[in-house]
Coordinates of C-alpha atoms in Angstrom, one line a residue:
Chain A
M8 CA 0.0 0.0 0.0
G9 CA 1.7 3.2 -1.1
D10 CA 1.2 6.6 0.4
E11 CA -0.8 7.7 -2.6
E12 CA -3.6 5.1 -2.2
I13 CA -6.6 6.3 -0.2
L14 CA -8.8 3.5 1.2
D15 CA -12.4 4.0 1.9
V16 CA -12.3 2.8 5.5
I17 CA -9.7 1.8 8.0
V18 CA -11.0 0.0 11.0
V19 CA -8.7 -0.3 14.1
G20 CA -9.4 -3.3 16.2
A21 CA -10.8 -6.7 15.2
G22 CA -13.5 -7.1 17.9
P23 CA -17.3 -7.2 17.6
A24 CA -17.6 -3.5 16.9
G25 CA -14.8 -3.3 14.3
L26 CA -15.7 -6.5 12.5
A27 CA -19.4 -5.6 12.4
C28 CA -18.5 -2.3 10.9
A29 CA -16.0 -3.8 8.4
G30 CA -18.5 -6.4 7.3
E31 CA -21.2 -3.8 6.8
A32 CA -19.0 -1.4 4.8
A33 CA -17.3 -4.0 2.7
G34 CA -20.7 -5.7 2.0
A35 CA -21.8 -2.4 0.4
G36 CA -18.8 -2.4 -1.9
L37 CA -16.4 -0.2 0.1
Q38 CA -12.7 -0.9 0.3
V39 CA -12.1 -1.8 4.0
I40 CA -9.1 -2.9 6.0
V41 CA -9.1 -3.9 9.6
L42 CA -5.9 -3.4 11.6
E43 CA -5.5 -5.9 14.5
R44 CA -2.6 -5.7 16.9
G45 CA -2.9 -9.3 18.0
D46 CA -1.8 -12.4 16.1
V47 CA -5.4 -13.2 15.2
A48 CA -8.8 -11.5 15.4
G49 CA -9.9 -11.9 19.1
G50 CA -6.4 -12.7 20.3
K51 CA -6.4 -9.7 22.7
N52 CA -10.1 -9.8 23.6
L53 CA -11.7 -11.0 26.8
S54 CA -15.2 -10.9 28.1
G55 CA -17.1 -12.4 31.0
G56 CA -18.8 -13.3 29.0
R57 CA -22.3 -13.4 27.6
L58 CA -24.0 -11.8 24.7
Y59 CA -27.6 -10.7 24.8
L60 CA -29.1 -11.8 21.5
E61 CA -32.5 -10.0 21.2
P62 CA -31.0 -6.6 20.5
V63 CA -28.9 -7.9 17.6
K64 CA -30.8 -10.8 16.1
D65 CA -32.2 -8.7 13.3
L66 CA -29.4 -6.2 12.8
C67 CA -26.6 -8.9 12.9
A68 CA -28.6 -11.9 11.6
D69 CA -26.1 -12.6 8.9
L70 CA -23.0 -11.9 11.0
L71 CA -24.1 -14.2 13.8
K72 CA -25.4 -17.0 11.6
D73 CA -23.8 -20.3 12.8
A74 CA -21.7 -18.3 15.3
P75 CA -19.9 -20.6 17.7
F76 CA -21.8 -19.7 20.9
E77 CA -21.0 -21.7 24.0
R78 CA -24.4 -22.2 25.7
P79 CA -27.8 -20.4 25.7
V80 CA -28.4 -19.2 29.3
V81 CA -31.6 -20.7 30.6
S82 CA -30.7 -20.5 34.3
E83 CA -30.1 -17.1 35.9
T84 CA -29.0 -16.9 39.5
V85 CA -28.2 -13.9 41.7
C86 CA -26.4 -14.7 45.0
L87 CA -26.1 -12.3 47.9
C88 CA -23.1 -13.3 49.9
D89 CA -21.6 -12.7 53.3
E90 CA -18.3 -14.2 54.3
R91 CA -19.5 -17.8 54.5
S92 CA -23.1 -18.0 53.3
S93 CA -25.2 -16.9 50.3
L94 CA -28.8 -16.3 49.6
S95 CA -29.8 -17.0 46.0
F96 CA -32.6 -16.0 43.6
R97 CA -32.8 -18.4 40.7
L98 CA -34.8 -18.3 37.5
D99 CA -35.0 -21.3 35.3
Q100 CA -36.6 -20.9 31.9
P101 CA -37.1 -23.2 28.9
T102 CA -35.3 -20.8 26.6
G103 CA -32.8 -18.0 27.2
N104 CA -32.2 -14.6 25.7
S105 CA -28.5 -14.6 26.0
V106 CA -25.6 -16.9 25.2
T107 CA -22.3 -17.5 26.9
V108 CA -19.3 -16.9 24.6
L109 CA -15.6 -17.3 24.5
R110 CA -14.1 -14.5 22.5
A111 CA -11.3 -16.4 20.7
R112 CA -13.9 -18.5 19.0
L113 CA -16.6 -15.8 18.5
D114 CA -14.2 -13.1 17.2
K115 CA -12.6 -15.5 14.7
H116 CA -16.1 -16.2 13.4
L117 CA -16.9 -12.5 13.1
A118 CA -13.6 -12.0 11.3
N119 CA -14.4 -14.8 8.8
R120 CA -17.8 -13.1 8.1
A121 CA -16.2 -9.7 7.5
T122 CA -13.6 -11.3 5.3
A123 CA -16.2 -13.1 3.3
K124 CA -17.9 -9.8 2.6
G125 CA -14.7 -8.4 1.2
A126 CA -13.0 -6.7 4.2
M127 CA -9.3 -7.4 4.7
V128 CA -8.3 -8.2 8.2
L129 CA -4.6 -7.6 8.9
P130 CA -3.2 -9.1 12.1
Q131 CA 0.0 -8.0 13.9
Q132 CA -0.6 -4.4 12.9
R133 CA -0.7 -1.9 15.8
A134 CA -2.2 1.4 14.8
D135 CA 0.2 3.7 16.6
E136 CA -1.5 7.1 16.0
L137 CA -4.0 9.0 14.0
V138 CA -2.9 11.2 11.1
M139 CA -4.9 14.3 11.7
P140 CA -3.7 17.4 9.9
A141 CA -5.9 20.5 10.8
G142 CA -8.2 18.5 13.1
R143 CA -9.4 16.1 10.5
V144 CA -8.4 12.4 10.6
T145 CA -7.1 11.2 7.3
G146 CA -5.4 8.0 8.2
V147 CA -3.3 6.1 10.8
K148 CA 0.3 5.4 11.3
V149 CA 1.5 1.8 11.7
G150 CA 5.2 2.0 12.6
P151 CA 6.7 4.2 10.0
E152 CA 4.0 3.6 7.4
V153 CA 1.1 5.9 6.8
L154 CA -2.2 4.4 5.7
K155 CA -4.8 6.8 4.4
A156 CA -8.6 6.5 4.4
R157 CA -11.7 8.5 3.9
V158 CA -12.9 7.4 7.3
V159 CA -11.1 5.8 10.2
V160 CA -13.1 3.8 12.8
A161 CA -11.6 3.5 16.2
A162 CA -12.9 0.2 17.5
D163 CA -9.7 -0.2 19.5
G164 CA -11.3 -1.1 22.8
V165 CA -11.8 0.3 26.3
L166 CA -8.4 2.0 26.5
S167 CA -8.8 3.5 23.0
F168 CA -5.5 5.4 22.6
L169 CA -6.8 6.7 19.3
A170 CA -9.9 8.3 20.9
Q171 CA -7.6 9.8 23.5
Q172 CA -5.3 11.2 20.8
A173 CA -8.4 12.7 19.1
G174 CA -9.1 14.6 22.3
L175 CA -12.3 12.6 22.9
R176 CA -11.1 11.1 26.2
P177 CA -8.6 13.6 27.5
A178 CA -8.6 12.2 31.1
R179 CA -9.0 8.7 32.2
E180 CA -11.4 9.1 35.1
T181 CA -10.6 6.1 37.3
H182 CA -14.2 5.8 38.6
T183 CA -15.5 5.2 35.0
Y184 CA -13.6 1.9 34.7
A185 CA -13.9 -1.5 36.2
V186 CA -11.5 -4.4 35.9
G187 CA -12.7 -7.9 35.2
F188 CA -10.4 -10.9 35.8
K189 CA -11.2 -14.5 35.3
E190 CA -10.1 -18.0 34.9
I191 CA -11.2 -20.5 32.3
I192 CA -11.7 -23.8 34.2
Q193 CA -12.1 -26.9 32.1
L194 CA -14.7 -29.4 33.0
D195 CA -16.6 -32.1 31.0
A196 CA -19.9 -30.9 29.5
A197 CA -21.8 -33.6 31.3
V198 CA -20.3 -32.6 34.6
I199 CA -21.3 -29.0 34.0
E200 CA -24.8 -30.0 33.2
D201 CA -25.0 -32.1 36.3
R202 CA -23.6 -29.6 38.7
F203 CA -25.7 -26.7 37.4
N204 CA -28.8 -28.8 36.9
L205 CA -29.0 -28.0 33.2
P206 CA -30.6 -29.7 30.2
K207 CA -28.0 -30.9 27.7
G208 CA -26.3 -28.1 25.8
Q209 CA -28.0 -25.4 27.9
G210 CA -26.2 -22.9 30.2
A211 CA -26.2 -21.0 33.4
A212 CA -25.1 -17.6 34.6
R213 CA -24.5 -17.0 38.3
L214 CA -23.8 -13.6 39.7
Y215 CA -22.4 -13.0 43.2
M216 CA -22.7 -9.8 45.1
G217 CA -21.3 -8.9 48.6
A218 CA -18.4 -10.3 50.5
V219 CA -16.9 -11.9 47.3
T220 CA -15.4 -8.5 46.3
G221 CA -14.1 -7.7 49.8
G222 CA -16.7 -4.9 50.0
L223 CA -15.6 -3.3 46.7
P224 CA -18.4 -2.3 44.3
G225 CA -18.6 -5.1 41.7
G226 CA -19.4 -8.8 41.8
G227 CA -18.4 -12.3 41.0
F228 CA -19.6 -14.4 38.1
I229 CA -19.7 -18.0 36.8
Y230 CA -20.7 -18.6 33.2
T231 CA -21.0 -22.1 31.8
N232 CA -19.3 -22.6 28.5
R233 CA -19.4 -25.8 26.4
D234 CA -16.7 -27.6 28.3
S235 CA -15.4 -25.0 30.7
L236 CA -16.5 -22.4 33.2
S237 CA -15.6 -18.7 33.2
V238 CA -15.1 -17.8 36.8
G239 CA -14.2 -14.3 37.7
L240 CA -14.7 -11.0 39.5
V241 CA -15.4 -7.5 38.4
V242 CA -14.5 -4.5 40.6
Q243 CA -14.8 -0.8 40.1
L244 CA -11.4 0.9 39.9
G245 CA -12.5 4.1 41.6
A246 CA -13.0 2.1 44.7
V247 CA -9.9 0.0 44.2
R248 CA -7.9 3.2 44.2
K249 CA -9.1 3.9 47.8
W250 CA -9.1 0.2 48.9
R251 CA -7.8 -0.2 52.4
S252 CA -6.7 -3.8 52.6
E253 CA -3.6 -5.9 52.8
S254 CA -4.8 -8.2 50.1
H255 CA -4.1 -8.1 46.4
L256 CA -7.1 -8.1 44.0
F257 CA -6.1 -11.4 42.6
D258 CA -6.4 -12.9 46.1
L259 CA -10.1 -12.2 46.0
L260 CA -10.5 -14.5 43.1
E261 CA -8.8 -17.3 44.8
E262 CA -10.9 -16.8 47.9
F263 CA -14.0 -16.7 45.7
K264 CA -13.1 -20.1 44.2
Q265 CA -12.5 -21.6 47.7
R266 CA -15.9 -20.6 49.2
S267 CA -17.8 -23.6 50.3
D268 CA -20.8 -22.6 48.1
I269 CA -18.5 -22.3 45.0
A270 CA -15.7 -24.9 45.3
P271 CA -17.9 -27.9 44.7
L272 CA -19.0 -26.4 41.3
L273 CA -15.3 -26.2 40.2
A274 CA -14.0 -29.4 41.8
G275 CA -11.7 -31.4 39.5
G276 CA -11.6 -28.6 36.9
Q277 CA -8.3 -27.6 35.4
T278 CA -7.5 -23.9 35.0
A279 CA -6.6 -23.4 31.3
E280 CA -6.3 -19.7 31.1
Y281 CA -6.2 -16.5 33.2
G282 CA -7.0 -13.1 31.9
A283 CA -8.0 -9.5 32.8
H284 CA -9.7 -6.7 30.9
L285 CA -11.1 -3.3 31.7
I286 CA -14.7 -2.3 31.3
P287 CA -15.9 1.2 30.6
E288 CA -18.6 1.6 33.3
G289 CA -19.0 5.3 33.3
G290 CA -22.4 5.1 31.6
F291 CA -24.3 7.9 29.8
G292 CA -22.6 10.7 31.8
A293 CA -19.1 9.6 30.7
L294 CA -19.8 9.0 27.0
P295 CA -17.4 10.8 24.7
S296 CA -18.6 12.4 21.5
P297 CA -18.7 9.4 19.0
G298 CA -16.1 10.9 16.7
I299 CA -14.4 13.9 15.1
P300 CA -14.3 14.7 11.4
G301 CA -12.9 11.6 9.7
L302 CA -13.1 9.4 12.8
L303 CA -15.9 7.4 14.3
L304 CA -15.7 5.5 17.6
A305 CA -17.5 2.2 18.1
G306 CA -17.9 -0.4 20.9
D307 CA -15.9 -0.1 24.1
A308 CA -13.8 2.7 22.6
A309 CA -17.0 4.8 22.5
G310 CA -17.9 3.8 26.1
F311 CA -20.9 1.7 25.0
V312 CA -21.4 -0.6 28.0
L313 CA -24.5 -0.8 30.2
N314 CA -24.1 -2.1 33.8
T315 CA -27.3 -2.2 35.7
G316 CA -26.2 -4.7 38.3
P317 CA -27.5 -8.1 37.4
V318 CA -27.2 -7.2 33.7
L319 CA -23.9 -6.2 32.2
R320 CA -24.0 -5.6 28.5
G321 CA -21.2 -4.7 26.1
M322 CA -21.0 -7.0 23.1
D323 CA -24.6 -6.3 21.8
L324 CA -23.9 -2.6 22.0
A325 CA -20.5 -3.1 20.3
L326 CA -22.0 -5.1 17.4
T327 CA -24.9 -2.6 17.0
S328 CA -22.6 0.4 17.1
G329 CA -20.3 -1.3 14.6
V330 CA -23.2 -1.9 12.1
L331 CA -24.5 1.6 12.5
A332 CA -21.0 3.1 12.0
G333 CA -20.6 0.9 8.9
R334 CA -24.0 2.0 7.5
S335 CA -23.3 5.7 8.2
I336 CA -20.0 5.5 6.4
V337 CA -21.7 3.8 3.4
A338 CA -24.4 6.5 3.3
G339 CA -21.8 9.3 3.6
L340 CA -19.3 8.0 1.1
K341 CA -21.9 6.9 -1.5
A342 CA -23.3 10.5 -1.4
R343 CA -19.7 11.6 -1.9
Q344 CA -19.9 13.6 1.3
P345 CA -17.5 11.9 3.7
E346 CA -17.8 14.8 6.1
T347 CA -21.5 13.8 6.8
C348 CA -20.6 10.3 8.1
L349 CA -20.2 11.5 11.7
Q350 CA -23.5 13.4 11.7
I351 CA -25.3 10.4 10.2
Y352 CA -23.7 8.1 12.8
R353 CA -24.6 10.4 15.7
Q354 CA -28.2 10.5 14.5
A355 CA -28.3 6.7 14.0
L356 CA -27.0 6.1 17.6
K357 CA -29.5 8.5 19.0
Q358 CA -32.4 6.6 17.3
S359 CA -31.0 3.2 18.4
F360 CA -31.4 1.4 21.6
I361 CA -27.9 2.2 22.6
M362 CA -28.4 5.9 23.4
K363 CA -32.0 5.3 24.6
Q364 CA -30.9 2.6 27.0
M365 CA -27.8 4.4 28.2
R366 CA -29.9 7.5 28.9
A367 CA -32.6 5.4 30.6
H368 CA -30.0 3.8 32.9
K369 CA -27.9 6.9 33.5
K370 CA -28.3 6.8 37.3
A371 CA -27.0 3.2 37.5
P372 CA -23.3 4.1 37.8
I373 CA -23.9 6.3 40.8
V374 CA -26.3 4.0 42.6
L375 CA -24.1 1.0 41.9
S376 CA -21.0 2.7 43.4
S377 CA -22.5 2.9 46.9
D378 CA -20.4 0.8 49.2
R379 CA -23.3 -0.2 51.3
L380 CA -24.8 -2.2 48.5
Y381 CA -21.8 -4.6 48.7
R382 CA -21.0 -4.5 52.4
R383 CA -24.2 -4.2 54.4
L384 CA -27.1 -5.2 52.2
P385 CA -26.1 -8.7 51.2
E386 CA -25.0 -9.5 54.8
Q387 CA -28.3 -8.3 56.2
M388 CA -30.3 -10.3 53.7
V389 CA -28.2 -13.4 54.4
N390 CA -28.7 -12.9 58.2
W391 CA -32.4 -12.5 57.7
A392 CA -32.6 -15.8 55.7
T393 CA -30.4 -17.5 58.2
D394 CA -32.8 -16.6 61.0
F395 CA -35.8 -17.5 58.9
F396 CA -34.7 -21.0 58.4
R397 CA -33.3 -21.6 61.9
V398 CA -34.9 -23.7 64.5
G399 CA -33.4 -22.8 67.8
P400 CA -32.3 -24.9 70.8
K401 CA -35.5 -24.0 72.6
G402 CA -37.5 -25.4 69.8
S403 CA -38.7 -22.1 68.4
H404 CA -38.5 -20.6 65.0
P405 CA -39.7 -17.2 64.0
R406 CA -43.2 -16.4 62.6
M407 CA -43.2 -15.0 59.1
R408 CA -44.3 -11.6 60.6
Q409 CA -41.4 -11.5 63.0
A410 CA -38.9 -12.5 60.3
F411 CA -40.0 -9.6 58.1
K412 CA -40.0 -7.2 61.0
G413 CA -36.5 -8.4 61.8
L414 CA -35.4 -7.7 58.2
R415 CA -36.8 -4.2 58.3
R416 CA -35.1 -3.5 61.6
S417 CA -31.8 -4.9 60.4
L418 CA -31.9 -3.0 57.1
G419 CA -32.6 0.2 59.0
F420 CA -33.3 3.5 57.3
R421 CA -30.2 3.4 55.2
G422 CA -30.8 -0.1 54.0
L423 CA -34.4 0.7 53.0
Q424 CA -33.0 3.8 51.2
D425 CA -30.6 1.6 49.3
L426 CA -33.3 -0.8 48.2
W427 CA -35.5 2.2 47.2
R428 CA -32.7 3.6 45.1
L429 CA -32.1 0.3 43.5
M430 CA -35.7 -0.1 42.6
R431 CA -35.8 3.5 41.1
M432 CA -32.6 3.0 39.3
Chain B
M16 CA -3.3 -21.6 43.0
K17 CA -0.8 -18.8 42.9
V18 CA -1.3 -16.0 40.5
E19 CA 2.2 -16.5 39.0
D20 CA 1.1 -20.1 38.1
K21 CA -2.1 -18.7 36.5
V22 CA -0.1 -16.2 34.4
A23 CA 2.3 -19.0 33.4
L24 CA -0.7 -20.7 31.7
C25 CA -1.1 -17.8 29.3
A26 CA 0.3 -17.7 25.8
I27 CA 2.5 -14.6 25.8
K28 CA 5.1 -13.7 23.2
Q29 CA 7.3 -11.4 25.1
H30 CA 9.0 -8.4 23.5
A31 CA 12.4 -7.6 24.9
E32 CA 11.5 -4.0 25.3
S33 CA 9.0 -3.2 28.1
H34 CA 5.8 -1.5 27.1
I35 CA 5.4 -0.2 30.7
Q36 CA 7.5 2.6 32.0
L37 CA 7.5 4.0 35.5
D38 CA 8.5 7.4 36.7
T39 CA 9.9 6.0 39.9
S40 CA 10.6 9.5 41.3
L41 CA 6.8 9.9 41.5
C42 CA 6.4 6.3 42.9
E43 CA 8.7 7.2 45.8
K44 CA 6.2 9.9 46.9
C45 CA 3.1 7.7 46.4
P46 CA 1.3 7.0 49.7
T47 CA -0.7 4.0 48.5
K48 CA 1.3 2.2 45.8
I49 CA -2.0 0.8 44.8
C50 CA -0.6 -0.6 41.5
I51 CA 1.0 -3.4 43.6
R52 CA -2.3 -4.6 45.0
A53 CA -4.4 -3.8 41.9
C54 CA -2.5 -5.4 39.1
P55 CA -4.3 -8.7 38.4
A56 CA -1.1 -10.3 37.2
H57 CA 1.1 -9.3 40.2
L58 CA 3.7 -7.5 37.9
Y59 CA 4.3 -4.8 40.4
T60 CA 6.5 -5.4 43.5
L61 CA 8.3 -3.3 46.1
E62 CA 12.0 -4.0 46.2
Q63 CA 14.1 -2.1 48.6
N64 CA 11.4 0.6 48.8
E65 CA 11.3 1.0 45.1
V66 CA 8.3 0.0 42.9
K67 CA 9.4 -2.4 40.2
V68 CA 7.4 -3.7 37.3
D69 CA 8.1 -6.8 35.2
H70 CA 6.2 -6.5 31.9
S71 CA 6.7 -10.1 30.9
G72 CA 3.4 -11.5 32.3
C73 CA 1.3 -8.5 31.3
L74 CA -2.3 -9.3 30.5
E75 CA -2.6 -5.9 28.8
C76 CA -5.6 -4.8 30.8
G77 CA -4.5 -1.3 31.7
T78 CA -5.5 -1.4 35.3
C79 CA -2.2 0.1 36.4
L80 CA -2.5 3.0 33.9
V81 CA -6.0 3.9 35.1
V82 CA -5.6 3.3 38.8
C83 CA -2.3 5.2 39.3
I84 CA -2.9 8.3 41.3
L85 CA 0.1 10.2 40.2
G86 CA 0.3 9.4 36.5
A87 CA 3.6 7.6 37.0
V88 CA 2.7 4.8 34.6
S89 CA 3.4 5.2 30.8
W90 CA 1.9 2.4 29.0
N91 CA 1.3 1.4 25.4
Y92 CA 0.3 -1.8 23.8
P93 CA 3.2 -4.1 22.9
Q94 CA 4.2 -4.0 19.3
G95 CA 1.9 -5.7 16.8
G96 CA 2.1 -9.5 17.2
F97 CA 3.6 -9.4 20.6
G98 CA 2.2 -9.8 24.1
I99 CA -0.7 -11.9 25.2
R100 CA -2.7 -14.1 23.0
Y101 CA -5.9 -15.2 24.6
R102 CA -6.8 -18.7 23.4
H103 CA -10.2 -18.7 25.1
G104 CA -10.9 -15.1 26.1

């Protein structure tokens, strides 16, 4: 590729956002290359992870056809934990609306689809910086080489150095990030189905809130894959920065795995991989502008993650923003007005569920950063349940009325306020 | 299981040059040295009162970059084709 050649689109980052965008643009006849810094598409990518399918089943029908999902989630459990016990709410359904995924497999599939539509995915290419004379992005630099394009898409993930260079994320606000770290623990499919009480091929998601994060805002998770479990923790970095503890973060994961209500689920499993990744959890209030002239942001790079506690979504927003970016570029370039791409994209985002949902849940980051939700509330709920099920040495056990009164008393005004805020979130 | 053993399971093609630089003159003054406890891969350690970082087991998450109070961490992705390769993700 000489300096003279100007491509239609350069996409930076072969994840769901970048590959969805590349497929969309290439499918419409544009010349598209995807720069991926890893050895292969997905090589640098890590999720919990699960993908909610309903929002993307129409928009990405073609892209996700025959995609290598792990298991459809038919069993949802939220567990409130104190140091030793947990109280669970579990929903079992005949069908699920999300699937567990492993990104190495999923992203490879997405890359194959984008390639089949004519996009060129180039691995081992780190886009070092944007070329932006006079405030307009005209290409990227890869090492000494300059690649030029009518539009550049930064789908370079949560840390997006390109968005930062463009001035869209000048300061990295610690409280707008969380870190997720997890192990892949291999187990036979039949053992997984047995332990999680699942029909063959179906999956479970378990979320843990409370003592598992040592009081830090966040939670633990177990997702069932085909023949492994994803077991990990997510914690908000704003709280980690102020964390008073002798422990390391990684100690929390080991303690999580050793809990008496978790260890039997993992017993005999072999850890095959360990990984960590940041999550942009700033929500609506922390969203950057989705681009500058010549540059569009998509996926994590644009801050498109929704955390509302029991539901944490990123990949469906990434895929959707990628498709919308691709379509906006097609519309702008076909009309020979590349400068309109950003405006078209902004409008498309506004009309999509992404901006609507992010706005609707804009209070979530603040409510979910309250320490008490993770320290006091789960413990009080566990205590209440413990009392409720206890028959004492004098042969007594509480009446329903007393138990609920006891719960109200132990929650206190603050606890009730927390619950109220959660319900209004 | 020790975290060092977990990191050892990962496929990492190490570049000789570190992609993490520390301004240790700032680290000296840091009251929390939170990087040491926050890094999920335990790359940060205190040796003779000086914060050290070993880039070779880096999971490339960026926690240290975001969590550092003083802006002492300069961090870029390893060069194309280097660093971690998640086989599961």
